[in-house]
Structure formats: structure tokens, C-alpha cells
GROMACS .gro file of C-alpha atoms in nm:
model
  336
    1MET     CA    1   4.344  -2.082   2.073
    2LYS     CA    2   4.273  -2.215   1.723
    3ARG     CA    3   3.919  -2.310   1.824
    4VAL     CA    4   3.857  -1.960   1.957
    5LEU     CA    5   3.994  -1.808   1.634
    6VAL     CA    6   3.778  -2.036   1.418
    7PHE     CA    7   3.471  -1.954   1.626
    8TYR     CA    8   3.548  -1.582   1.594
    9ILE     CA    9   3.587  -1.606   1.216
   10ILE     CA   10   3.262  -1.802   1.177
   11SER     CA   11   3.078  -1.555   1.400
   12MET     CA   12   3.206  -1.263   1.195
   13MET     CA   13   3.104  -1.437   0.873
   14LEU     CA   14   2.753  -1.500   1.004
   15SER     CA   15   2.732  -1.143   1.128
   16CYS     CA   16   2.829  -1.012   0.785
   17VAL     CA   17   2.567  -1.234   0.620
   18ASN     CA   18   2.296  -1.104   0.854
   19VAL     CA   19   2.395  -0.740   0.802
   20SER     CA   20   2.420  -0.779   0.426
   21SER     CA   21   2.074  -0.937   0.411
   22LEU     CA   22   1.930  -0.661   0.627
   23LEU     CA   23   2.089  -0.411   0.390
   24ALA     CA   24   1.927  -0.575   0.089
   25LYS     CA   25   1.978  -0.368  -0.222
   26ALA     CA   26   1.695  -0.180  -0.384
   27PRO     CA   27   1.585  -0.291  -0.731
   28VAL     CA   28   1.801  -0.142  -1.006
   29THR     CA   29   1.506  -0.125  -1.246
   30SER     CA   30   1.144  -0.024  -1.201
   31LYS     CA   31   0.938  -0.286  -1.013
   32ILE     CA   32   0.577  -0.328  -0.898
   33LEU     CA   33   0.460  -0.494  -0.577
   34PHE     CA   34   0.114  -0.651  -0.581
   35THR     CA   35  -0.104  -0.903  -0.400
   36SER     CA   36  -0.203  -1.234  -0.558
   37ALA     CA   37  -0.421  -1.520  -0.435
   38ARG     CA   38  -0.360  -1.729  -0.747
   39ASP     CA   39  -0.274  -2.030  -0.532
   40GLY     CA   40  -0.571  -1.981  -0.298
   41ASN     CA   41  -0.377  -1.778  -0.040
   42HIS     CA   42  -0.294  -1.407  -0.048
   43GLU     CA   43   0.079  -1.348  -0.095
   44ILE     CA   44   0.306  -1.056  -0.190
   45TYR     CA   45   0.448  -1.069  -0.543
   46ILE     CA   46   0.682  -0.853  -0.747
   47MET     CA   47   0.688  -0.796  -1.123
   48ASN     CA   48   0.825  -0.573  -1.396
   49PRO     CA   49   0.608  -0.284  -1.521
   50ASP     CA   50   0.520  -0.487  -1.832
   51GLY     CA   51   0.390  -0.776  -1.619
   52SER     CA   52   0.687  -1.006  -1.677
   53GLU     CA   53   0.893  -1.194  -1.415
   54GLN     CA   54   0.620  -1.231  -1.152
   55VAL     CA   55   0.786  -1.368  -0.836
   56ASN     CA   56   0.631  -1.463  -0.500
   57LEU     CA   57   0.811  -1.287  -0.212
   58THR     CA   58   0.613  -1.437   0.077
   59GLN     CA   59   0.526  -1.800   0.135
   60HIS     CA   60   0.315  -1.807   0.449
   61PRO     CA   61  -0.013  -1.988   0.524
   62GLU     CA   62  -0.178  -1.668   0.651
   63THR     CA   63  -0.283  -1.364   0.449
   64ASP     CA   64  -0.011  -1.123   0.328
   65GLN     CA   65  -0.124  -0.822   0.123
   66HIS     CA   66  -0.105  -0.449   0.041
   67ALA     CA   67   0.274  -0.412   0.020
   68VAL     CA   68   0.441  -0.071  -0.024
   69TRP     CA   69   0.801   0.016  -0.103
   70SER     CA   70   1.018   0.216   0.135
   71PRO     CA   71   1.138   0.544  -0.022
   72THR     CA   72   1.474   0.393  -0.120
   73GLY     CA   73   1.342   0.049  -0.212
   74GLU     CA   74   1.548  -0.150   0.041
   75LYS     CA   75   1.248  -0.245   0.252
   76ILE     CA   76   0.885  -0.344   0.199
   77LEU     CA   77   0.602  -0.268   0.439
   78PHE     CA   78   0.298  -0.494   0.421
   79LEU     CA   79  -0.007  -0.631   0.604
   80SER     CA   80  -0.037  -0.981   0.746
   81ASP     CA   81  -0.274  -1.155   0.984
   82ARG     CA   82  -0.013  -1.416   1.081
   83GLY     CA   83  -0.031  -1.275   1.436
   84GLY     CA   84  -0.407  -1.320   1.466
   85VAL     CA   85  -0.522  -0.977   1.344
   86ARG     CA   86  -0.404  -0.769   1.052
   87ASP     CA   87  -0.083  -0.595   1.151
   88LEU     CA   88   0.215  -0.421   0.990
   89TYR     CA   89   0.527  -0.614   0.893
   90LEU     CA   90   0.858  -0.528   0.729
   91MET     CA   91   1.080  -0.734   0.503
   92SER     CA   92   1.380  -0.681   0.280
   93SER     CA   93   1.333  -0.607  -0.089
   94ASP     CA   94   1.395  -0.974  -0.171
   95GLY     CA   95   1.134  -1.102   0.077
   96ALA     CA   96   1.383  -1.201   0.349
   97ASN     CA   97   1.399  -1.088   0.713
   98VAL     CA   98   1.027  -1.065   0.786
   99ARG     CA   99   0.953  -0.890   1.116
  100ARG     CA  100   0.672  -0.697   1.282
  101VAL     CA  101   0.691  -0.319   1.287
  102PHE     CA  102   0.568  -0.313   1.647
  103GLU     CA  103   0.689  -0.559   1.907
  104LYS     CA  104   0.351  -0.554   2.081
  105LYS     CA  105   0.086  -0.744   1.888
  106ALA     CA  106  -0.209  -0.545   1.758
  107LYS     CA  107  -0.550  -0.596   1.920
  108ILE     CA  108  -0.726  -0.405   1.643
  109ASP     CA  109  -0.641  -0.424   1.272
  110ARG     CA  110  -0.365  -0.192   1.154
  111VAL     CA  111  -0.405  -0.136   0.779
  112GLY     CA  112  -0.329   0.102   0.490
  113PRO     CA  113   0.036   0.189   0.565
  114THR     CA  114   0.221   0.472   0.392
  115TRP     CA  115   0.584   0.587   0.434
  116SER     CA  116   0.702   0.939   0.506
  117PRO     CA  117   0.938   1.041   0.224
  118ASP     CA  118   1.242   1.037   0.457
  119GLY     CA  119   1.167   0.677   0.558
  120LYS     CA  120   1.164   0.763   0.928
  121GLN     CA  121   0.789   0.745   0.990
  122ILE     CA  122   0.481   0.561   0.873
  123ALA     CA  123   0.115   0.652   0.884
  124TYR     CA  124  -0.151   0.383   0.897
  125GLU     CA  125  -0.517   0.330   0.971
  126VAL     CA  126  -0.657   0.161   1.280
  127LEU     CA  127  -0.965  -0.024   1.160
  128ASP     CA  128  -1.198  -0.009   1.459
  129TRP     CA  129  -1.520   0.025   1.254
  130ASN     CA  130  -1.606   0.372   1.385
  131GLY     CA  131  -1.496   0.277   1.736
  132PRO     CA  132  -1.301   0.513   1.963
  133ASP     CA  133  -0.965   0.397   1.827
  134SER     CA  134  -1.046   0.420   1.456
  135GLY     CA  135  -0.855   0.665   1.241
  136ILE     CA  136  -0.504   0.744   1.118
  137ARG     CA  137  -0.201   0.716   1.344
  138ILE     CA  138   0.165   0.810   1.287
  139ALA     CA  139   0.461   0.614   1.422
  140THR     CA  140   0.836   0.658   1.406
  141VAL     CA  141   0.996   0.344   1.265
  142GLY     CA  142   1.178   0.160   1.543
  143GLU     CA  143   0.971   0.313   1.822
  144GLN     CA  144   0.680   0.133   1.982
  145ASP     CA  145   0.448   0.429   2.043
  146SER     CA  146   0.228   0.601   1.787
  147LYS     CA  147   0.018   0.914   1.798
  148PHE     CA  148  -0.333   0.979   1.676
  149PHE     CA  149  -0.346   1.198   1.366
  150GLU     CA  150  -0.697   1.220   1.223
  151LYS     CA  151  -1.033   1.041   1.220
  152SER     CA  152  -0.996   0.955   0.850
  153ALA     CA  153  -0.893   0.662   0.631
  154ALA     CA  154  -0.656   0.553   0.349
  155PRO     CA  155  -0.355   0.779   0.423
  156ALA     CA  156  -0.105   0.864   0.148
  157TRP     CA  157   0.197   1.073   0.251
  158SER     CA  158   0.293   1.348   0.006
  159PRO     CA  159   0.639   1.327  -0.156
  160ASP     CA  160   0.749   1.653   0.008
  161GLY     CA  161   0.644   1.524   0.351
  162ALA     CA  162   0.429   1.827   0.426
  163GLU     CA  163   0.084   1.671   0.410
  164ILE     CA  164  -0.110   1.348   0.408
  165ALA     CA  165  -0.388   1.285   0.159
  166CYS     CA  166  -0.664   1.075   0.309
  167VAL     CA  167  -1.036   1.002   0.289
  168ALA     CA  168  -1.299   1.169   0.505
  169ALA     CA  169  -1.669   1.088   0.508
  170ASP     CA  170  -1.997   1.263   0.566
  171PRO     CA  171  -2.358   1.158   0.493
  172ALA     CA  172  -2.327   1.279   0.132
  173GLY     CA  173  -2.018   1.082   0.035
  174THR     CA  174  -1.646   1.033   0.087
  175TRP     CA  175  -1.388   1.298   0.007
  176ILE     CA  176  -1.014   1.319  -0.041
  177ILE     CA  177  -0.867   1.583   0.186
  178PHE     CA  178  -0.515   1.706   0.254
  179ILE     CA  179  -0.402   1.745   0.615
  180ASP     CA  180  -0.093   1.948   0.701
  181VAL     CA  181   0.134   1.722   0.909
  182GLN     CA  182   0.249   2.009   1.132
  183THR     CA  183  -0.059   2.231   1.170
  184GLN     CA  184  -0.339   1.975   1.109
  185LYS     CA  185  -0.502   2.228   0.874
  186GLN     CA  186  -0.735   2.055   0.628
  187GLU     CA  187  -0.803   2.121   0.262
  188ARG     CA  188  -1.048   1.945   0.031
  189LEU     CA  189  -0.915   1.822  -0.304
  190LEU     CA  190  -1.237   1.860  -0.505
  191PRO     CA  191  -1.569   2.035  -0.441
  192LYS     CA  192  -1.856   1.805  -0.348
  193LYS     CA  193  -2.038   1.856  -0.677
  194ALA     CA  194  -1.734   1.748  -0.881
  195LEU     CA  195  -1.733   1.386  -0.769
  196LEU     CA  196  -1.946   1.234  -0.494
  197TRP     CA  197  -1.731   0.938  -0.385
  198GLN     CA  198  -1.353   0.959  -0.374
  199HIS     CA  199  -1.125   0.682  -0.246
  200GLN     CA  200  -0.769   0.547  -0.238
  201PRO     CA  201  -0.546   0.848  -0.324
  202SER     CA  202  -0.205   0.781  -0.482
  203TRP     CA  203   0.064   1.046  -0.544
  204SER     CA  204   0.306   1.089  -0.831
  205ALA     CA  205   0.670   1.108  -0.719
  206THR     CA  206   0.682   1.481  -0.787
  207GLY     CA  207   0.363   1.547  -0.590
  208ASP     CA  208   0.192   1.736  -0.871
  209LYS     CA  209  -0.075   1.472  -0.945
  210LEU     CA  210  -0.293   1.219  -0.767
  211ALA     CA  211  -0.477   0.916  -0.896
  212PHE     CA  212  -0.779   0.788  -0.707
  213SER     CA  213  -1.086   0.570  -0.744
  214GLY     CA  214  -1.422   0.740  -0.756
  215ASN     CA  215  -1.792   0.714  -0.827
  216LYS     CA  216  -1.973   1.016  -0.961
  217HIS     CA  217  -2.323   0.872  -0.915
  218PRO     CA  218  -2.546   0.913  -0.608
  219ARG     CA  219  -2.579   0.604  -0.393
  220PRO     CA  220  -2.928   0.443  -0.418
  221ALA     CA  221  -3.154   0.560  -0.140
  222ILE     CA  222  -3.329   0.221  -0.129
  223LEU     CA  223  -3.142  -0.062   0.043
  224ASN     CA  224  -3.150  -0.304  -0.247
  225ARG     CA  225  -2.856  -0.533  -0.325
  226GLU     CA  226  -2.910  -0.526  -0.700
  227LEU     CA  227  -2.924  -0.148  -0.707
  228HIS     CA  228  -2.625  -0.121  -0.478
  229ASN     CA  229  -2.416  -0.358  -0.693
  230ALA     CA  230  -2.506  -0.166  -1.007
  231TRP     CA  231  -2.399   0.158  -0.836
  232ALA     CA  232  -2.077   0.009  -0.696
  233ALA     CA  233  -1.981  -0.122  -1.041
  234LYS     CA  234  -1.953   0.238  -1.162
  235ARG     CA  235  -1.650   0.304  -0.943
  236THR     CA  236  -1.361   0.386  -1.172
  237ILE     CA  237  -1.021   0.557  -1.191
  238PHE     CA  238  -0.946   0.929  -1.210
  239ILE     CA  239  -0.637   1.150  -1.212
  240VAL     CA  240  -0.620   1.513  -1.104
  241ASN     CA  241  -0.366   1.786  -1.040
  242ARG     CA  242  -0.272   1.859  -0.679
  243ASP     CA  243  -0.458   2.191  -0.695
  244GLY     CA  244  -0.781   2.016  -0.800
  245THR     CA  245  -0.765   2.113  -1.167
  246GLY     CA  246  -0.749   1.888  -1.469
  247LEU     CA  247  -0.979   1.613  -1.342
  248GLN     CA  248  -0.966   1.325  -1.594
  249GLN     CA  249  -1.147   0.992  -1.598
  250LEU     CA  250  -0.903   0.721  -1.713
  251VAL     CA  251  -1.121   0.408  -1.720
  252LYS     CA  252  -1.473   0.379  -1.860
  253GLU     CA  253  -1.756   0.276  -1.629
  254ALA     CA  254  -1.856  -0.017  -1.847
  255GLY     CA  255  -1.789  -0.350  -1.682
  256THR     CA  256  -1.694  -0.412  -1.320
  257ALA     CA  257  -1.562  -0.162  -1.066
  258ALA     CA  258  -1.208  -0.036  -1.120
  259GLN     CA  259  -1.020   0.038  -0.800
  260TRP     CA  260  -0.687   0.027  -0.609
  261PRO     CA  261  -0.510   0.287  -0.828
  262ALA     CA  262  -0.133   0.338  -0.805
  263LEU     CA  263   0.022   0.623  -0.999
  264SER     CA  264   0.362   0.555  -1.154
  265PRO     CA  265   0.644   0.774  -1.017
  266ASN     CA  266   0.666   0.972  -1.341
  267GLY     CA  267   0.288   1.025  -1.345
  268ASP     CA  268   0.241   0.872  -1.691
  269GLN     CA  269   0.065   0.544  -1.601
  270VAL     CA  270  -0.180   0.421  -1.339
  271LEU     CA  271  -0.221   0.068  -1.210
  272TYR     CA  272  -0.570  -0.045  -1.120
  273THR     CA  273  -0.763  -0.362  -1.039
  274GLN     CA  274  -1.070  -0.490  -1.220
  275THR     CA  275  -1.259  -0.821  -1.217
  276ILE     CA  276  -1.261  -1.006  -1.549
  277ASN     CA  277  -1.460  -1.332  -1.585
  278GLY     CA  278  -1.481  -1.364  -1.208
  279GLN     CA  279  -1.107  -1.307  -1.151
  280GLU     CA  280  -0.941  -0.992  -1.018
  281HIS     CA  281  -0.656  -0.876  -1.239
  282ILE     CA  282  -0.418  -0.583  -1.249
  283PHE     CA  283  -0.415  -0.344  -1.542
  284LYS     CA  284  -0.228  -0.028  -1.624
  285VAL     CA  285  -0.356   0.264  -1.826
  286ASP     CA  286  -0.146   0.525  -2.004
  287VAL     CA  287  -0.256   0.870  -1.886
  288ASN     CA  288  -0.188   1.035  -2.221
  289SER     CA  289  -0.295   0.773  -2.475
  290GLY     CA  290  -0.558   0.589  -2.272
  291ILE     CA  291  -0.410   0.254  -2.379
  292GLN     CA  292  -0.489  -0.018  -2.125
  293THR     CA  293  -0.268  -0.322  -2.067
  294GLN     CA  294  -0.352  -0.629  -1.860
  295LEU     CA  295  -0.052  -0.725  -1.646
  296THR     CA  296  -0.172  -1.038  -1.462
  297HIS     CA  297  -0.344  -1.339  -1.614
  298ILE     CA  298  -0.313  -1.618  -1.356
  299GLY     CA  299  -0.596  -1.678  -1.110
  300PHE     CA  300  -0.925  -1.853  -1.060
  301LEU     CA  301  -1.277  -1.763  -0.947
  302ARG     CA  302  -1.268  -1.513  -0.658
  303PHE     CA  303  -0.891  -1.558  -0.622
  304GLY     CA  304  -0.689  -1.328  -0.840
  305ASN     CA  305  -0.459  -1.028  -0.816
  306PHE     CA  306  -0.508  -0.677  -0.685
  307GLY     CA  307  -0.343  -0.358  -0.571
  308GLY     CA  308   0.005  -0.244  -0.661
  309ASP     CA  309   0.287  -0.012  -0.565
  310TRP     CA  310   0.559   0.119  -0.797
  311PHE     CA  311   0.928   0.163  -0.728
  312ASP     CA  312   1.156   0.335  -0.977
  313PRO     CA  313   1.523   0.390  -0.879
  314ALA     CA  314   1.526   0.706  -1.090
  315TYR     CA  315   1.285   0.861  -0.838
  316ALA     CA  316   1.423   0.701  -0.519
  317LEU     CA  317   1.495   0.938  -0.233
  318PRO     CA  318   1.843   0.940  -0.073
  319VAL     CA  319   1.751   0.786   0.262
  320SER     CA  320   2.010   0.574   0.442
  321PRO     CA  321   1.892   0.223   0.538
  322GLN     CA  322   1.841   0.167   0.910
  323PRO     CA  323   1.845  -0.209   0.978
  324HIS     CA  324   1.865  -0.162   1.354
  325LEU     CA  325   1.512  -0.021   1.346
  326LEU     CA  326   1.363  -0.357   1.251
  327THR     CA  327   1.243  -0.489   1.583
  328THR     CA  328   1.121  -0.849   1.580
  329THR     CA  329   1.327  -1.141   1.456
  330TRP     CA  330   1.191  -1.387   1.202
  331GLY     CA  331   1.243  -1.667   1.452
  332ASP     CA  332   1.001  -1.497   1.689
  333VAL     CA  333   0.745  -1.454   1.413
  334LYS     CA  334   0.767  -1.821   1.310
  335LYS     CA  335   0.690  -1.928   1.667
  336GLU     CA  336   0.350  -1.765   1.636
   0.00000   0.00000   0.00000
């Protein structure tokens, strides 16, 4: 009888540990997720908005990158090719409890994830290089099926949940469009003449502004690497109101391309990535003052830091954590 009681107590203790780790608390202060290859391998890191306390959350021999916070900050969604192709994974806010979003392994890369504001769905891009399966799909977290949404790229779900900003292309350039989640009605953010190439939209928490990367110069008609590189280097960072007004260039074109923008929840600062002395590093720029601050400094040639996603508890949405929706155990992942 005593043995049974002891076993029961130990089981309950282990169960409580597992549940408590699954219900990992959200950060109590503002934090930034980013990708770093400073040790020669891409991993997910976390840091404070001033660049301090940079901590590695993943330690895996394969590539982990492009992490995004869940609306309440308890979970992190990220990409990894630890299963053979790039696929979507979830982990707790402290880097524990890594598991695939979908039990069935991807055959084609799943990339560019974004959360719905209620935390119940995600949108992502299937990277089939213009194949029949390419485009944006939407899935309910915890379910194994997804549905096709639009033949576009780089989805970013609006804070009110009503629309998804994404990137569409035609022979003249790439354009940020808004697609109504319910009706599929489309709306262009900016007229074609305003900015030829628009990429990587990022919302403010209130949904009134978007940051994005862009290039306002025509692409060279001649297929010449030197000309193409000179053109690509002019990609930079912009911010605009949701209604398309107030377009503002935040980073000068001098130097290397600036990309991977992430607008702070309050809309006052924008993260971006730029190559300095052969190393990618993360900067932030103040929207009002234009002051730029370098946040990362560790790296080496071709292996640096990029991307970013903000979490601020002051702007967190009241979504209850749902640990039972995480499908694959870490033990199963390690066996791969």
C-alpha cells in the first residue's frame, strides 16, 4: 500500500512539473526574439529591447530561425529543418517543450508563420517555388488539417483578426495587400507608383501602422549581377499608416540592404537587419527621432543575427493558454 501511495505521489509531482512547464509564464517585461548564427549554427535567441541579456533558447544542430511570440507570450512559434525540411515548431517561452505544430512531417517547406490575435489559428506560407501548393494556408492550432487561403507570401495577421497583410507579385513588382479573412476581398496598401517593391509587413499592436521593407527603384532590365546587387542594396525600411497615408522612410539607402522589419507594439520603434563589415546585425530605429541603435555585436563573416519579434506584456491579449493543443512530444522530436 505504501509503495502504491509513493508511486501515486511521485506521478502527481511529475504531472504537475509537466503541466507547469507547458504553462510557462509570459515575460513580465518587453522582450525580443531573434535569430543568431554567431556560433556557426542558426538558433533562436531572446534579448531585452536595449540589446542586453541575450540568451540562446534553442541548442540544436539543425537550423532554428524566424521565431514569433504567441499573443499572450506563453508560447513561441518558429521554423526548424530538424525534420528534414523547414517546418513549424512550438516551444514554451523559456525554450522548453519543443514540439512540431503538425504531427505529419512536411514534404514542402512551411515558412513565415503568423498568429491570429486570439491564438487559436496560424497562417503560414508553403514554399513550393510557384508550384501548385505554393501560397498561404491557415490552420487551427491542435488540428492537423489546413486550408488554402491565397497565392501570396509573407502573411502578417492584423491585431483585430479581420485581415491578413501579405505580399503579392506581378511583373512590375511586389505589393503589400490586405485580404479579408472572411470574404477574401483584397485591398492594396499603396498605389504602384508610390513604391515599386514592398516586402515583409509588420503590424503595430493597435493595427494603425505597418512597417515594411521596400525598394523604390526599378529593377535593372539587364541580367547583370553587379547591377542587381547595387539595386538590391537600396532595399530599406518604411512605415505607413494602415490607410496608406503618411509613408515615411526610416533608414537611408546608403550602405547595405536593410530588411526584416518588426514594429514595436507601441509603434514607436522598428527593428531591422543590416550587414555591417560582412556580419548581419540587428538595429532599431526610433520612428520619431530617427535615432538608430545597434542591438547585436557578436558574429563573424556571413554568420550574424537577423530578424526579430517583439513581445510587450502591456499589449498582450487575454488568451488562455492551451497546452493540450501541442501535439508532438520532445522525445519524439529527438528521435528524428
